[in-house]
Short mmCIF file of C-alpha atoms in Angstrom, two decimals:
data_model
loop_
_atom_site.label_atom_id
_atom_site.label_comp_id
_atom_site.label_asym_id
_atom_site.label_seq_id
_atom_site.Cartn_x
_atom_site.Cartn_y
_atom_site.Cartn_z
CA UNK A 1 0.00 0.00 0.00
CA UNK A 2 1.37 3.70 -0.83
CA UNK A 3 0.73 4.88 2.84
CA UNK A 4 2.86 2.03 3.90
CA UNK A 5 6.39 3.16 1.53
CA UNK A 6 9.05 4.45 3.17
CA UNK A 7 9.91 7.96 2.65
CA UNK A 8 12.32 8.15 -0.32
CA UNK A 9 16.34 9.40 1.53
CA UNK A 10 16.57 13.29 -0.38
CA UNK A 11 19.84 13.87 1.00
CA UNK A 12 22.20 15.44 -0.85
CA UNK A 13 26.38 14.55 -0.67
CA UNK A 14 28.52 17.59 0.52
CA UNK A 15 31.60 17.64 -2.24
CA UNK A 16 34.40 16.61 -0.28
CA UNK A 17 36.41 19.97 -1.19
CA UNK A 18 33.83 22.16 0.84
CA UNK A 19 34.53 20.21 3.28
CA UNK A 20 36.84 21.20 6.17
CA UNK A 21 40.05 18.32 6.47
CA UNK A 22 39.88 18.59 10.34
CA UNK A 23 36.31 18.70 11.08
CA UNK A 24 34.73 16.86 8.17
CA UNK A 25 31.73 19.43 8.08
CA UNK A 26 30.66 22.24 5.22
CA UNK A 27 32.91 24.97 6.09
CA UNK A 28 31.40 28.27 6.47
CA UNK A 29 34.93 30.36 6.80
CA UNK A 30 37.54 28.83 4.87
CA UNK A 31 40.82 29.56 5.48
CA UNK A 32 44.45 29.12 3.69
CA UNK A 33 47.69 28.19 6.28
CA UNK A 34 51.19 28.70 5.31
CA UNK A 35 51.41 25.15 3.84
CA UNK A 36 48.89 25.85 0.99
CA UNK A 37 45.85 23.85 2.64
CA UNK A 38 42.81 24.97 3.83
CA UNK A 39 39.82 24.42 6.66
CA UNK A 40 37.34 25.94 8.26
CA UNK A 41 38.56 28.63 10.64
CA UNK A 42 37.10 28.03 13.87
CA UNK A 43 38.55 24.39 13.42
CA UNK A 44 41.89 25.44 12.55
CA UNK A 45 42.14 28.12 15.68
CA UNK A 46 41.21 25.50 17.28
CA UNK A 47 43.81 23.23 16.47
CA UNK A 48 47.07 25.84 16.64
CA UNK A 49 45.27 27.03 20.40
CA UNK A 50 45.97 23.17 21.74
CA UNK A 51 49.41 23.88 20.65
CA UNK A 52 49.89 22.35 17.80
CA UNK A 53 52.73 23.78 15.29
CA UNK A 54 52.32 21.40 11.97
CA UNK A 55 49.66 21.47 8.92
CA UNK A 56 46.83 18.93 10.40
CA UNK A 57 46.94 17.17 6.53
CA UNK A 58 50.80 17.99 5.16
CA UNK A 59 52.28 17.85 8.81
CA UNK A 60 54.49 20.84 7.61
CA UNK A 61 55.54 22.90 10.05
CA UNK A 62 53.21 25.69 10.01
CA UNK A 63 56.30 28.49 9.59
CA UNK A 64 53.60 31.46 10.20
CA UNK A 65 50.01 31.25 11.91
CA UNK A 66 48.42 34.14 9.61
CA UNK A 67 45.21 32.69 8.27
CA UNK A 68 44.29 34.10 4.89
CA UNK A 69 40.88 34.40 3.80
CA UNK A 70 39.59 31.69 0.90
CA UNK A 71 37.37 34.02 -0.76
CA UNK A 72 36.71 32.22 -3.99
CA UNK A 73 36.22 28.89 -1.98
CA UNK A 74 33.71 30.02 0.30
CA UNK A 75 31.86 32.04 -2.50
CA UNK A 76 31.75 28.29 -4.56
CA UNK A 77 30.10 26.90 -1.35
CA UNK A 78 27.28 29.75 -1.22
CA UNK A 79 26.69 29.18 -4.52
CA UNK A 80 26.38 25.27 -3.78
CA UNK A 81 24.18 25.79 -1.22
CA UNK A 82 21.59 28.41 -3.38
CA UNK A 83 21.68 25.66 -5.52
CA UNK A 84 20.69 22.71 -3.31
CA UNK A 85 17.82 24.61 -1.02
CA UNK A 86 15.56 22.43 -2.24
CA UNK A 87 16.80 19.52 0.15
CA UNK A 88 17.07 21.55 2.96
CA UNK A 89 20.78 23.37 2.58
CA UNK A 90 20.55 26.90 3.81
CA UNK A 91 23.11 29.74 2.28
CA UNK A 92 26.36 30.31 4.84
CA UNK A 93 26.04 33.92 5.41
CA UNK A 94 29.59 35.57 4.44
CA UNK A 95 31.69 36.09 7.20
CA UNK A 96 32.63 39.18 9.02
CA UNK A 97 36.46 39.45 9.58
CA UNK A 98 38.39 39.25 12.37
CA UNK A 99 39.96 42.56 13.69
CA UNK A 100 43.71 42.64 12.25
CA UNK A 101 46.03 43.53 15.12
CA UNK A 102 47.68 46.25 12.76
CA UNK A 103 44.12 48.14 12.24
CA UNK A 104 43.61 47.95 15.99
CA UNK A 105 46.75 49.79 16.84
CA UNK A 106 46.34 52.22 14.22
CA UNK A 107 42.37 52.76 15.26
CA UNK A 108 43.80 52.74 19.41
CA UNK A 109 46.22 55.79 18.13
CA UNK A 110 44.23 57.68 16.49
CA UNK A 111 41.51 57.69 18.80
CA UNK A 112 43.96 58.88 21.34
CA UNK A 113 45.25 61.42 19.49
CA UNK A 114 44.40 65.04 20.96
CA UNK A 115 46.01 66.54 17.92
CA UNK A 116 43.31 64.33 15.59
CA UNK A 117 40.33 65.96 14.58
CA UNK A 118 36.92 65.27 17.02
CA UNK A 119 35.23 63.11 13.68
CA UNK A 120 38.55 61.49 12.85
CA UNK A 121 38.70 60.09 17.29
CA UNK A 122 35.02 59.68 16.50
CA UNK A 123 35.20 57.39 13.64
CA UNK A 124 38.12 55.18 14.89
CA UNK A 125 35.94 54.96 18.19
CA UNK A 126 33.25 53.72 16.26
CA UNK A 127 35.00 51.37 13.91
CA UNK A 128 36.57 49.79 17.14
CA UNK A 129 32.87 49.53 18.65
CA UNK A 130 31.68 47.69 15.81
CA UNK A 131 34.59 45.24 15.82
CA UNK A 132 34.17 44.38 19.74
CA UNK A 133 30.39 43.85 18.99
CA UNK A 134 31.29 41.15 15.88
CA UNK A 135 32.92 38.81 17.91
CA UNK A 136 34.88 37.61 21.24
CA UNK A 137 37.79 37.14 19.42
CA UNK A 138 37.80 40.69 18.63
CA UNK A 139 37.08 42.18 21.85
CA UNK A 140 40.19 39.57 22.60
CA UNK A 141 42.03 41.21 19.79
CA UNK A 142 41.52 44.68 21.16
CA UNK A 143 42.03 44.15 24.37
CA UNK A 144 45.54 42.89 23.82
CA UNK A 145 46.40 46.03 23.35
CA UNK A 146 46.32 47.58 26.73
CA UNK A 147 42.24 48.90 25.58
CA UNK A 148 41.20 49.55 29.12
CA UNK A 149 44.12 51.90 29.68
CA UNK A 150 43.75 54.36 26.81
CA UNK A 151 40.06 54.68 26.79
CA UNK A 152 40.16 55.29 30.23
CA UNK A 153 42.16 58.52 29.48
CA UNK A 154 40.06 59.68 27.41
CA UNK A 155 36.36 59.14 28.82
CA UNK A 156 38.27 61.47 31.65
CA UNK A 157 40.34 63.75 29.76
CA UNK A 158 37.57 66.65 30.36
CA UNK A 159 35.60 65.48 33.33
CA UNK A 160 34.02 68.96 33.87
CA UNK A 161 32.04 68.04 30.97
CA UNK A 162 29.11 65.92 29.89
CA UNK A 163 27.98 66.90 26.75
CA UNK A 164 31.19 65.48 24.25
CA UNK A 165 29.98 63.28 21.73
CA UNK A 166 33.45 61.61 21.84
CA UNK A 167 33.48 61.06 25.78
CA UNK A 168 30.35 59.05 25.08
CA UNK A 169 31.21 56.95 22.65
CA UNK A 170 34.41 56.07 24.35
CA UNK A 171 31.77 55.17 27.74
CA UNK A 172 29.74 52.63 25.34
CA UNK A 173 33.43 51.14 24.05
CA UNK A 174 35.21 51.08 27.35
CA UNK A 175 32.56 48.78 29.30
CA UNK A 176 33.02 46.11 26.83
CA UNK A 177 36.52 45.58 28.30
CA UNK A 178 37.59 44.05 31.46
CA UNK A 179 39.81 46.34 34.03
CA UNK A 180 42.55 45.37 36.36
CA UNK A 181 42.20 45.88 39.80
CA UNK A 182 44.57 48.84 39.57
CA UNK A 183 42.67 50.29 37.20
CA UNK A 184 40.08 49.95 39.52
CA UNK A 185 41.24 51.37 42.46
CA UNK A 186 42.58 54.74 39.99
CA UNK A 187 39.08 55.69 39.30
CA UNK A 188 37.83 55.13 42.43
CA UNK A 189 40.38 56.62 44.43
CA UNK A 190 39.43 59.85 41.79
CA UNK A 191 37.21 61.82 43.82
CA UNK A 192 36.71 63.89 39.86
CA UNK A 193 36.32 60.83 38.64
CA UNK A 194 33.40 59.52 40.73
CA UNK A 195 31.68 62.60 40.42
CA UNK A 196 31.97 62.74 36.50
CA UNK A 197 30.46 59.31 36.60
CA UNK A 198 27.67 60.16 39.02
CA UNK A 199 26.55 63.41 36.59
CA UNK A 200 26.33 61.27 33.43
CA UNK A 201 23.79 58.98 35.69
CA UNK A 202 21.86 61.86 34.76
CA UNK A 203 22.00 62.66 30.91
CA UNK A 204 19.45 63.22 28.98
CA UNK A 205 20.48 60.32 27.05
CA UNK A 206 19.33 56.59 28.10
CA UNK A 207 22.35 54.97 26.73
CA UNK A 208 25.39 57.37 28.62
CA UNK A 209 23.18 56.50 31.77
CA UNK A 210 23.36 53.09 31.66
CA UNK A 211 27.07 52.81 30.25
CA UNK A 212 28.09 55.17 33.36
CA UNK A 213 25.97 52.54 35.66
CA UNK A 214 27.95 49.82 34.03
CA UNK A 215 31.66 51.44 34.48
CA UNK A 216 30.54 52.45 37.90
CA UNK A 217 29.79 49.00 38.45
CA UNK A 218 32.75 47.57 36.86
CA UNK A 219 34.97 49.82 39.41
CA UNK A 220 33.37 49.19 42.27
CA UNK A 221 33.47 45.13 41.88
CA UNK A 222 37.05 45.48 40.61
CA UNK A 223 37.76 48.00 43.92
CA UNK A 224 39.04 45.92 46.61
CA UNK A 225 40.26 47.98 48.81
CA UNK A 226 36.61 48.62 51.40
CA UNK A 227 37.58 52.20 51.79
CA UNK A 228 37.58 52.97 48.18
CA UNK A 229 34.36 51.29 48.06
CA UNK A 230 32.71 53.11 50.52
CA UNK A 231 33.85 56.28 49.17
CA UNK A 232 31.78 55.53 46.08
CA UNK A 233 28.70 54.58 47.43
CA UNK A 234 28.46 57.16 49.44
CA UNK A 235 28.85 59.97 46.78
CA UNK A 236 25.64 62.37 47.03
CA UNK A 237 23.11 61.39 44.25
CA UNK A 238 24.65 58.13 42.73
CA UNK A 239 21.68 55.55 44.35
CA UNK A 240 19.43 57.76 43.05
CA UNK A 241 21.03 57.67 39.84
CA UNK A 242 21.17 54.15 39.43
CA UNK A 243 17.87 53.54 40.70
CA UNK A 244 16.06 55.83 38.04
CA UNK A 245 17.82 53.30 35.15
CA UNK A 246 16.23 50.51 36.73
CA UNK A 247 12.59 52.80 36.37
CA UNK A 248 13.42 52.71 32.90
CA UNK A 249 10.53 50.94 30.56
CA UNK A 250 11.11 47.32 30.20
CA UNK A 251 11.23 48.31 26.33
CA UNK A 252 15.30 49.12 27.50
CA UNK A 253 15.97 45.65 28.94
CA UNK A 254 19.72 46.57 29.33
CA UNK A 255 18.77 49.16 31.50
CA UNK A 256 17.79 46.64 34.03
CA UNK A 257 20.33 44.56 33.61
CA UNK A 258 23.37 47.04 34.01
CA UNK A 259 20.94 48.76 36.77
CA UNK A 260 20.69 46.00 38.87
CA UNK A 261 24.35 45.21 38.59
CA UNK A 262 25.57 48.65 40.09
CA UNK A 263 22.72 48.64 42.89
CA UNK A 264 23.98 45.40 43.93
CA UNK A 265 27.44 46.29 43.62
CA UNK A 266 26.78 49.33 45.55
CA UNK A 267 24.33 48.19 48.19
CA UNK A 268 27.49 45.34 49.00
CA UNK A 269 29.09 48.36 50.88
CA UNK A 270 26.85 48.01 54.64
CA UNK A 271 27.39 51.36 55.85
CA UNK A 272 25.81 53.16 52.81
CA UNK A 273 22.98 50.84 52.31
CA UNK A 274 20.71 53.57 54.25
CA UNK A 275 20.95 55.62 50.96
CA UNK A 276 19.68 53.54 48.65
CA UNK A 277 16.64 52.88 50.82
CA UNK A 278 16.55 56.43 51.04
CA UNK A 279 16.74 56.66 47.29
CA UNK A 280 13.97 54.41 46.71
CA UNK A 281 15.31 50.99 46.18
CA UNK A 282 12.94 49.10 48.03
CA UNK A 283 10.14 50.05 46.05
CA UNK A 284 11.36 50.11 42.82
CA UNK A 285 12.70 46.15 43.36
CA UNK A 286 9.71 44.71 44.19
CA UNK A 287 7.66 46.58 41.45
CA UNK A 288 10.28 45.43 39.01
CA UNK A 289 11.14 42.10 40.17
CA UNK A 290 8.76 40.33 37.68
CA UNK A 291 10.83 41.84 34.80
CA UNK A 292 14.46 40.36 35.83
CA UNK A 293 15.40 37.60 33.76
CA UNK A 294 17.02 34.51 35.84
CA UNK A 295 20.61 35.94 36.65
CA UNK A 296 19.46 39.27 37.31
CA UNK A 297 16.19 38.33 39.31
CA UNK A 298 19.11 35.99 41.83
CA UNK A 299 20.91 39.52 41.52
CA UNK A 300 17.65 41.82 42.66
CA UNK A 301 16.73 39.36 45.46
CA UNK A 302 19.82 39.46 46.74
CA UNK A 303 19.93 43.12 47.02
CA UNK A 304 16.54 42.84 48.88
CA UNK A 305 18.06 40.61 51.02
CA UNK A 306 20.98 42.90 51.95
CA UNK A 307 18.69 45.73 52.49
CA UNK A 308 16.44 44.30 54.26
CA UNK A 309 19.53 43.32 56.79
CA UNK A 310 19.15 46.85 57.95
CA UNK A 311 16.38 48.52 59.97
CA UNK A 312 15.37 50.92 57.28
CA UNK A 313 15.36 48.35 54.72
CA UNK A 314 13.62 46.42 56.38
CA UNK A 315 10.87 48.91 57.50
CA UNK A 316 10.37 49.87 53.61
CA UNK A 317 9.98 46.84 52.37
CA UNK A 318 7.73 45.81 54.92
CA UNK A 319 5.85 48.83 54.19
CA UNK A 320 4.63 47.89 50.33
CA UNK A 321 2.02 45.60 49.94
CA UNK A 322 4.01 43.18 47.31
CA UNK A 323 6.79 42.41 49.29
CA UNK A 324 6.18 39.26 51.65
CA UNK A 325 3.69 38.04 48.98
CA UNK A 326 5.91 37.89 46.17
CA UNK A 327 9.21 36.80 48.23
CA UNK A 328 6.71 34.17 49.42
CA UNK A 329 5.58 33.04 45.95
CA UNK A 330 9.05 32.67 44.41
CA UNK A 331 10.42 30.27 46.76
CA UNK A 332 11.24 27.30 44.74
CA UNK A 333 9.92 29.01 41.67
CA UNK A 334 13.10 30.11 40.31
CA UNK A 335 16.20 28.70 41.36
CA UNK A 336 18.09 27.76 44.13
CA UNK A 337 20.00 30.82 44.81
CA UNK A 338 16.66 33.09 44.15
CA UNK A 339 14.84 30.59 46.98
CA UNK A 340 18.01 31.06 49.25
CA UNK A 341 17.89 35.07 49.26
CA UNK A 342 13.85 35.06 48.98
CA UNK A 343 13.95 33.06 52.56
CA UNK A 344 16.68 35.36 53.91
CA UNK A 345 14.90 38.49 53.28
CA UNK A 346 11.69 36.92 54.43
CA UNK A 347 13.44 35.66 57.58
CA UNK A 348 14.54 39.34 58.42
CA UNK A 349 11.28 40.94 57.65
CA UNK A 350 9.46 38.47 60.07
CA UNK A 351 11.97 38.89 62.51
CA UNK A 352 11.08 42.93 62.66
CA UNK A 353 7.36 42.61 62.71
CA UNK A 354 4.79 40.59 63.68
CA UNK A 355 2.16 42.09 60.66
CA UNK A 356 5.20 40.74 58.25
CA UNK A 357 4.61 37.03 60.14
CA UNK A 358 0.84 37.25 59.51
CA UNK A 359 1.31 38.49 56.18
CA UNK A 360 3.70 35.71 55.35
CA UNK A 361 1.63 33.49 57.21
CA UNK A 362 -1.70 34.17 54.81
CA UNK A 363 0.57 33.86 52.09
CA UNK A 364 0.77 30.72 52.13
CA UNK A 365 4.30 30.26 53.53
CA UNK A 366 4.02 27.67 55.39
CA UNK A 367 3.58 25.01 52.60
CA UNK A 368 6.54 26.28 50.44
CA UNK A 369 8.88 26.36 53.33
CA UNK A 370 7.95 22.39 54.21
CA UNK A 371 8.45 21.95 50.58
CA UNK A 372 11.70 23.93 50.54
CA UNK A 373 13.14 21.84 53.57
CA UNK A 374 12.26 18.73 52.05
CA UNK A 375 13.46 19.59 48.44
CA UNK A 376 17.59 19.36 46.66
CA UNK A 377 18.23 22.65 47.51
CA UNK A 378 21.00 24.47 49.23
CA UNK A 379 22.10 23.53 53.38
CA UNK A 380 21.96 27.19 53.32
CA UNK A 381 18.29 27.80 52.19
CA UNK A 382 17.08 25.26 54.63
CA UNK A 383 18.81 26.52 57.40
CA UNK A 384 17.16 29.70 56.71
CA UNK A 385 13.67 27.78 56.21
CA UNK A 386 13.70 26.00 58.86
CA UNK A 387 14.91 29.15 60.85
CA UNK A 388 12.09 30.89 59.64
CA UNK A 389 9.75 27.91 60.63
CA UNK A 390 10.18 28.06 64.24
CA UNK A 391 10.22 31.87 63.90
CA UNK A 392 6.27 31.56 62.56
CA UNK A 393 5.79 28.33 65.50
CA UNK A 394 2.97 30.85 67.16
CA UNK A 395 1.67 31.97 64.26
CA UNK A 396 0.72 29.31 62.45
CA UNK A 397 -3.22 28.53 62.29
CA UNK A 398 -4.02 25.41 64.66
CA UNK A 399 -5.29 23.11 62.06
CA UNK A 400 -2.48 24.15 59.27
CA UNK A 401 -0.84 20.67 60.15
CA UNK A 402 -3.75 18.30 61.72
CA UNK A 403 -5.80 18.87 58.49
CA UNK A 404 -2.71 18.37 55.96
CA UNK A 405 -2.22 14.39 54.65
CA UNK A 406 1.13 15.89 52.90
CA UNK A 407 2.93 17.42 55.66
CA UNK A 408 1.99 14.86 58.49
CA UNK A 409 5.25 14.05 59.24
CA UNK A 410 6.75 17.23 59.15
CA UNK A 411 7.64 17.23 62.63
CA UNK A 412 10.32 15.14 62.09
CA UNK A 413 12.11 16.64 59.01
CA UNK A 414 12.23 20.04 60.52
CA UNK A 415 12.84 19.40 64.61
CA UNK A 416 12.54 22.34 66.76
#
């Protein structure tokens, strides 16, 4: 019968030449070595990076690692592939290239170059943007070149103002870089510095606030002496800075990204948490703690629980309606570290005040933290559950145990 066939095998045979020698797939950047053969470059990085020296086919000493484009080859494959989308083969989009050391110094200098006109430092800023967005290997590339460094000269080369169009550009670049701790502690031991980065929290353009959020967290994480740190967060205005990014609409998702980076960063220093309560943080997590994706909702919770550590923290969170409710609800709803610092800040709140315990109570906490204590996660979360448990002993309703066939034995899992 013709519903009983087999469907007929369509596949079509890659020619062995588009193939790369190393990983036997249809190579999408071909490459030529020094020995005349050539393979798909990701493959061929791969192999020199393990330390190999020799041509993977010839076993020729490789006498230079400069990988040269195979233009016509990889135009032959595209043109293969047009040609065979009717079994499935989709085109290999052409290839952006890799930054060439060469162009990078020569982009570095003149972008550094006071005697350069404004558009020339402007277009070799923007050139080197583009690059570090392509591809790690890039930003790699670049930052081989002591990056950090110069661009840090020049987003403070005029730090009594904030309107240059180049000191802007050089922000966005400069964040894509990592710093060393010395460069770290040179910016924050700037008192200029801070403050230039604490104005631009203010511009009336979204993107220089959040790349100022992100430098100001990158040099506050990369501070360690707690001094330094301190000094930082406890600049006039810079809470309230960072807190009006994370009010931005969730249309800007990077705003609450980077936002919630600095706050935490920040709010890590204990004696200056009493600003960013001040400055409105406890409201403005909870209201936007549905919008953090995964990494940055563990990062907002933990903030919360930080703050809440401290008697004003703890007295404005108590004091909006969301707060116990939604800590309650994401136990064991998100991960492990988000039901860790969920039960932490619960744990302080309750401890402060009784209206928190009946709140948490009506919440419904009681069955998520017999599920948390009897669930994989963390020593640390259950400590705090079970913490919390005995904290709530008096408050629980008298039949919230008799009348529950699940939690019967819970006596024994969580002794008091």
């Amino acid at each position: 019968m013709p519903g009983s066939l087999e469907p007929l095998d369509l596949g079509v045979q890659i020619p062995y030449h588009f193939r790369c020698p190393i990983s036997l797939e249809l190579m999408h950047d071909p490459v030529t070595v020094s020995t005349g053969q050539t393979y798909d470059r990701p493959s061929i990085e791969s192999w020199v990076a393990t330390g190999n020296t020799t041509c993977p086919v010839t076993r020729a000493p490789l006498t230079d690692f400069t990988l040269i484009p195979n233009h016509t080859l990889r135009r032959l494959i595209q043109e293969w592939c047009v040609a065979n989308q009717s079994f499935g083969i989709e085109r290999i989009p052409t290839p952006k290239q890799p930054a060439d050391p060469a162009m990078v110094r020569s982009l570095l200098a003149q972008a550094s170059s006071e005697s350069s006109p404004p558009s020339s430092r402007l277009t070799a800023l923007r050139r080197l943007r583009g690059l570090a967005r392509d591809s790690d290997k890039n930003r790699s590339v670049i930052s081989s070149h002591n990056v950090s460094e110069i661009l840090l000269e020049i987003v403070f080369s005029d730090t009594g103002s904030d309107s240059s169009e180049l000191s802007h550009e050089v922000l966005a670049l400069v964040v894509m870089f990592p710093f060393t701790e010395s460069q770290c502690t040179t910016v924050s031991s700037d008192p200029d510095r801070v403050a230039h980065l604490t104005r631009l929290l203010f511009h009336s353009s979204i993107d220089v606030r959040v790349n100022s959020a992100a430098l100001i967290e990158i040099v506050v994480a990369g501070t360690r002496i707690p001094e330094l740190r301190a000094q930082i967060s406890n600049v006039d205005e810079i809470f309230e800075g960072v807190i009006e990014i994370l009010r931005n609409p969730i249309a800007y998702p990077r705003a609450l990204k980077v936002g919630i980076k600095a706050l935490f960063a920040l709010c890590l220093v204990k004696q200056t948490r009493h600003k960013a309560v001040s400055a409105g943080a406890a409201e403005t997590l909870i209201d936007r703690l549905a919008d953090f994706e995964k990494c940055d909702a563990e990062r907002a919770l933990a903030t919360v629980e930080l703050l809440c550590r401290i008697p004003a923290g703890s007295a404005a969170f108590a004091g909006h309606a969301l707060t116990v409710p939604l800590l309650v609800k994401i136990i064991l709803k998100i991960s492990d570290r988000a039901t860790e610092y969920a039960a932490g800040a619960l744990m302080s709140l309750c401890s402060a005040s009784e209206e928190s315990q009946r709140e948490a109570v009506a919440a419904g906490v009681l069955t998520q933290l017999l599920l948390l204590v009897q669930s994989d996660c963390t020593d640390r979360a259950k400590r705090k559950a079970q913490l919390l448990l005995k904290l709530l002993r008096d408050s629980w309703p008298e039949d919230s145990l008799t009348n529950s066939d699940d939690f019967a034995c819970s006596e024994v899992v969580v002794p008091f």
